[in-house]
Amino acid sequence: MTTTAPAAVPPAARSTVTAHPDTATPPGPVAAGAKRVLLAAPRGYCAGVDRAVIAVEKALERYGAPVYVRKQIVHNRHVVESLEARGAIFVDDVAEVPRGEHVVFSAHGVSPAVVRAAAERGLQAIDATCPLVTKVHREAVRFARDDFQILLIGHHGHEEVEGTAGEAPDRVTLIGSPDEADTVEVRDPTKLVWLSQTTLSVDETMETVRRLRARFPQLADPPSDDICYATQNRQVAIKQVAPQADLVLVVGSANSSNTVRLVQVALEAGAGAAHRIDDAGELDPAWLEGVTTIGVTSGASVPEELVQRLLTRLEQAGFPVADEVRTAEEDLVFSLPRELRQTAAGVRDPRALGGRA
């Protein structure tokens, strides 16, 4: 597998139905018992993931192998294995990186302690943190400075949560689920604000906030939505598809929070069944028995080629070319880390402003 631009799907390979999120069933009626595949859009790579993957590719081109990466650059096994094949070395701690080498911080962000540790080792750090995660970090710093206790909604042990909490460890209290909102203890209920991990289920996060506000009416909101646009868009899209689907297949790795949430959202929206798979090779033929309508989507760290391989496998199993159900357009791109905006010769790289050439 390569991590070059996600493969464009030829126009003849699918039809597209544009559906507003608030409307009912997007595609028209089909004959009873007729098989169909509904392909949710948006899906796959978001701007932050694309930027992070390109950052590692550019670092390898610019500095040569090896380039070290702290943690997985994004949570996708195929992407990581592809970059490893090109010379990237993934480590859990910057202490594993030889002094003076280049190290890329993953899209999930790092705490100030990690930044200091890298500097102390003389590492040449390239920060590929998603700008939307950086926004949450800045919010944490500002609210801590203003003497707020920060109720951070997120998953225990997730790298993004660790990075955000590290900005103000004495001010952050982690809320891992709606039930934890019922028992959390606070210092001063008049000086509270909630922030969130960017890749959560929108519905579950709002339920957590509802329970928190029932206990603490003066709970302040973040200045803008912390759950990223791509996470929300992918959840809205699968909500359109799921009620019509006997089976929903979500492509993505098990450690991808937003991918796992898509399975949960699909089931809550009415899918008959939903499974996460890393790639087409994990498709269980038994899942297809008695199924007429299949919904397909992918997490925000998944190359489009993996989705296309799954669609090919479904066609081989007797399902027709997919109908794409689109609920939003995405055109956001993020500029590359400043160290990578020029080539070694000092020429501005055509990908400097983000996205693939």
PDB file of N, CA and C in Angstrom, residues 39-78:
ATOM      1  N   LEU A  39     -22.769   4.219  -0.145  1.00  0.00           N
ATOM      2  CA  LEU A  39     -21.429   4.665   0.238  1.00  0.00           C
ATOM      3  C   LEU A  39     -21.514   6.058   0.845  1.00  0.00           C
ATOM      4  N   ALA A  40     -21.254   6.162   2.136  1.00  0.00           N
ATOM      5  CA  ALA A  40     -21.390   7.435   2.836  1.00  0.00           C
ATOM      6  C   ALA A  40     -20.275   8.398   2.437  1.00  0.00           C
ATOM      7  N   ALA A  41     -20.624   9.660   2.327  1.00  0.00           N
ATOM      8  CA  ALA A  41     -19.654  10.711   2.050  1.00  0.00           C
ATOM      9  C   ALA A  41     -20.118  11.977   2.772  1.00  0.00           C
ATOM     10  N   PRO A  42     -19.171  12.653   3.425  1.00  0.00           N
ATOM     11  CA  PRO A  42     -17.725  12.454   3.466  1.00  0.00           C
ATOM     12  C   PRO A  42     -17.326  11.202   4.252  1.00  0.00           C
ATOM     13  N   ARG A  43     -16.129  10.734   3.959  1.00  0.00           N
ATOM     14  CA  ARG A  43     -15.530   9.596   4.640  1.00  0.00           C
ATOM     15  C   ARG A  43     -14.018   9.744   4.493  1.00  0.00           C
ATOM     16  N   GLY A  44     -13.259   8.882   5.168  1.00  0.00           N
ATOM     17  CA  GLY A  44     -11.818   8.827   4.957  1.00  0.00           C
ATOM     18  C   GLY A  44     -11.056  10.064   5.392  1.00  0.00           C
ATOM     19  N   TYR A  45      -9.883  10.221   4.795  1.00  0.00           N
ATOM     20  CA  TYR A  45      -8.933  11.263   5.196  1.00  0.00           C
ATOM     21  C   TYR A  45      -9.583  12.624   5.432  1.00  0.00           C
ATOM     22  N   CYS A  46      -9.246  13.216   6.564  1.00  0.00           N
ATOM     23  CA  CYS A  46      -9.572  14.611   6.832  1.00  0.00           C
ATOM     24  C   CYS A  46      -8.320  15.450   6.598  1.00  0.00           C
ATOM     25  N   ALA A  47      -8.464  16.759   6.698  1.00  0.00           N
ATOM     26  CA  ALA A  47      -7.339  17.655   6.414  1.00  0.00           C
ATOM     27  C   ALA A  47      -6.188  17.463   7.395  1.00  0.00           C
ATOM     28  N   GLY A  48      -6.504  17.221   8.661  1.00  0.00           N
ATOM     29  CA  GLY A  48      -5.449  17.043   9.655  1.00  0.00           C
ATOM     30  C   GLY A  48      -4.649  15.780   9.446  1.00  0.00           C
ATOM     31  N   VAL A  49      -5.339  14.698   9.073  1.00  0.00           N
ATOM     32  CA  VAL A  49      -4.654  13.440   8.790  1.00  0.00           C
ATOM     33  C   VAL A  49      -3.786  13.573   7.543  1.00  0.00           C
ATOM     34  N   ASP A  50      -4.354  14.156   6.501  1.00  0.00           N
ATOM     35  CA  ASP A  50      -3.595  14.319   5.261  1.00  0.00           C
ATOM     36  C   ASP A  50      -2.322  15.115   5.518  1.00  0.00           C
ATOM     37  N   ARG A  51      -2.448  16.196   6.269  1.00  0.00           N
ATOM     38  CA  ARG A  51      -1.286  17.031   6.604  1.00  0.00           C
ATOM     39  C   ARG A  51      -0.231  16.228   7.357  1.00  0.00           C
ATOM     40  N   ALA A  52      -0.656  15.426   8.330  1.00  0.00           N
ATOM     41  CA  ALA A  52       0.293  14.672   9.141  1.00  0.00           C
ATOM     42  C   ALA A  52       1.026  13.612   8.322  1.00  0.00           C
ATOM     43  N   VAL A  53       0.287  12.898   7.472  1.00  0.00           N
ATOM     44  CA  VAL A  53       0.918  11.866   6.651  1.00  0.00           C
ATOM     45  C   VAL A  53       1.894  12.494   5.664  1.00  0.00           C
ATOM     46  N   ILE A  54       1.471  13.590   5.034  1.00  0.00           N
ATOM     47  CA  ILE A  54       2.364  14.289   4.114  1.00  0.00           C
ATOM     48  C   ILE A  54       3.609  14.774   4.849  1.00  0.00           C
ATOM     49  N   ALA A  55       3.454  15.200   6.099  1.00  0.00           N
ATOM     50  CA  ALA A  55       4.604  15.687   6.862  1.00  0.00           C
ATOM     51  C   ALA A  55       5.676  14.606   7.007  1.00  0.00           C
ATOM     52  N   VAL A  56       5.256  13.372   7.274  1.00  0.00           N
ATOM     53  CA  VAL A  56       6.234  12.291   7.388  1.00  0.00           C
ATOM     54  C   VAL A  56       6.851  11.991   6.022  1.00  0.00           C
ATOM     55  N   GLU A  57       6.020  11.950   4.991  1.00  0.00           N
ATOM     56  CA  GLU A  57       6.543  11.700   3.637  1.00  0.00           C
ATOM     57  C   GLU A  57       7.552  12.783   3.246  1.00  0.00           C
ATOM     58  N   LYS A  58       7.208  14.034   3.512  1.00  0.00           N
ATOM     59  CA  LYS A  58       8.100  15.147   3.166  1.00  0.00           C
ATOM     60  C   LYS A  58       9.383  15.094   3.973  1.00  0.00           C
ATOM     61  N   ALA A  59       9.278  14.743   5.249  1.00  0.00           N
ATOM     62  CA  ALA A  59      10.478  14.652   6.078  1.00  0.00           C
ATOM     63  C   ALA A  59      11.421  13.579   5.546  1.00  0.00           C
ATOM     64  N   LEU A  60      10.864  12.458   5.107  1.00  0.00           N
ATOM     65  CA  LEU A  60      11.700  11.402   4.531  1.00  0.00           C
ATOM     66  C   LEU A  60      12.358  11.871   3.242  1.00  0.00           C
ATOM     67  N   GLU A  61      11.604  12.606   2.415  1.00  0.00           N
ATOM     68  CA  GLU A  61      12.185  13.137   1.177  1.00  0.00           C
ATOM     69  C   GLU A  61      13.272  14.165   1.472  1.00  0.00           C
ATOM     70  N   ARG A  62      13.027  15.005   2.446  1.00  0.00           N
ATOM     71  CA  ARG A  62      13.921  16.129   2.732  1.00  0.00           C
ATOM     72  C   ARG A  62      15.176  15.691   3.471  1.00  0.00           C
ATOM     73  N   TYR A  63      15.014  14.840   4.469  1.00  0.00           N
ATOM     74  CA  TYR A  63      16.138  14.500   5.350  1.00  0.00           C
ATOM     75  C   TYR A  63      16.660  13.084   5.146  1.00  0.00           C
ATOM     76  N   GLY A  64      15.919  12.249   4.436  1.00  0.00           N
ATOM     77  CA  GLY A  64      16.333  10.862   4.253  1.00  0.00           C
ATOM     78  C   GLY A  64      15.965  10.003   5.443  1.00  0.00           C
ATOM     79  N   ALA A  65      15.938   8.699   5.222  1.00  0.00           N
ATOM     80  CA  ALA A  65      15.620   7.758   6.301  1.00  0.00           C
ATOM     81  C   ALA A  65      16.839   7.564   7.191  1.00  0.00           C
ATOM     82  N   PRO A  66      16.613   7.296   8.488  1.00  0.00           N
ATOM     83  CA  PRO A  66      15.297   7.218   9.105  1.00  0.00           C
ATOM     84  C   PRO A  66      14.797   8.583   9.592  1.00  0.00           C
ATOM     85  N   VAL A  67      13.495   8.693   9.653  1.00  0.00           N
ATOM     86  CA  VAL A  67      12.837   9.790  10.365  1.00  0.00           C
ATOM     87  C   VAL A  67      12.006   9.127  11.455  1.00  0.00           C
ATOM     88  N   TYR A  68      12.110   9.644  12.661  1.00  0.00           N
ATOM     89  CA  TYR A  68      11.402   9.048  13.791  1.00  0.00           C
ATOM     90  C   TYR A  68      10.050   9.737  13.981  1.00  0.00           C
ATOM     91  N   VAL A  69       9.071   8.962  14.427  1.00  0.00           N
ATOM     92  CA  VAL A  69       7.731   9.488  14.675  1.00  0.00           C
ATOM     93  C   VAL A  69       7.304   9.037  16.064  1.00  0.00           C
ATOM     94  N   ARG A  70       6.926   9.999  16.906  1.00  0.00           N
ATOM     95  CA  ARG A  70       6.448   9.634  18.240  1.00  0.00           C
ATOM     96  C   ARG A  70       5.006   9.153  18.135  1.00  0.00           C
ATOM     97  N   LYS A  71       4.751   7.925  18.558  1.00  0.00           N
ATOM     98  CA  LYS A  71       3.459   7.256  18.451  1.00  0.00           C
ATOM     99  C   LYS A  71       3.101   7.077  16.972  1.00  0.00           C
ATOM    100  N   GLN A  72       1.924   6.515  16.720  1.00  0.00           N
ATOM    101  CA  GLN A  72       1.461   6.372  15.342  1.00  0.00           C
ATOM    102  C   GLN A  72       1.104   7.756  14.812  1.00  0.00           C
ATOM    103  N   ILE A  73       1.564   8.078  13.613  1.00  0.00           N
ATOM    104  CA  ILE A  73       1.303   9.413  13.066  1.00  0.00           C
ATOM    105  C   ILE A  73      -0.194   9.655  12.976  1.00  0.00           C
ATOM    106  N   VAL A  74      -0.949   8.660  12.552  1.00  0.00           N
ATOM    107  CA  VAL A  74      -2.412   8.626  12.626  1.00  0.00           C
ATOM    108  C   VAL A  74      -2.778   7.194  12.988  1.00  0.00           C
ATOM    109  N   HIS A  75      -3.978   7.003  13.476  1.00  0.00           N
ATOM    110  CA  HIS A  75      -4.376   5.679  13.933  1.00  0.00           C
ATOM    111  C   HIS A  75      -4.900   4.826  12.784  1.00  0.00           C
ATOM    112  N   ASN A  76      -3.975   4.373  11.964  1.00  0.00           N
ATOM    113  CA  ASN A  76      -4.330   3.434  10.898  1.00  0.00           C
ATOM    114  C   ASN A  76      -3.144   2.521  10.617  1.00  0.00           C
ATOM    115  N   ARG A  77      -3.387   1.233  10.737  1.00  0.00           N
ATOM    116  CA  ARG A  77      -2.308   0.247  10.601  1.00  0.00           C
ATOM    117  C   ARG A  77      -1.672   0.293   9.225  1.00  0.00           C
ATOM    118  N   HIS A  78      -2.471   0.427   8.179  1.00  0.00           N
ATOM    119  CA  HIS A  78      -1.926   0.417   6.819  1.00  0.00           C
ATOM    120  C   HIS A  78      -1.036   1.626   6.563  1.00  0.00           C
TER     121      HIS A  78
END
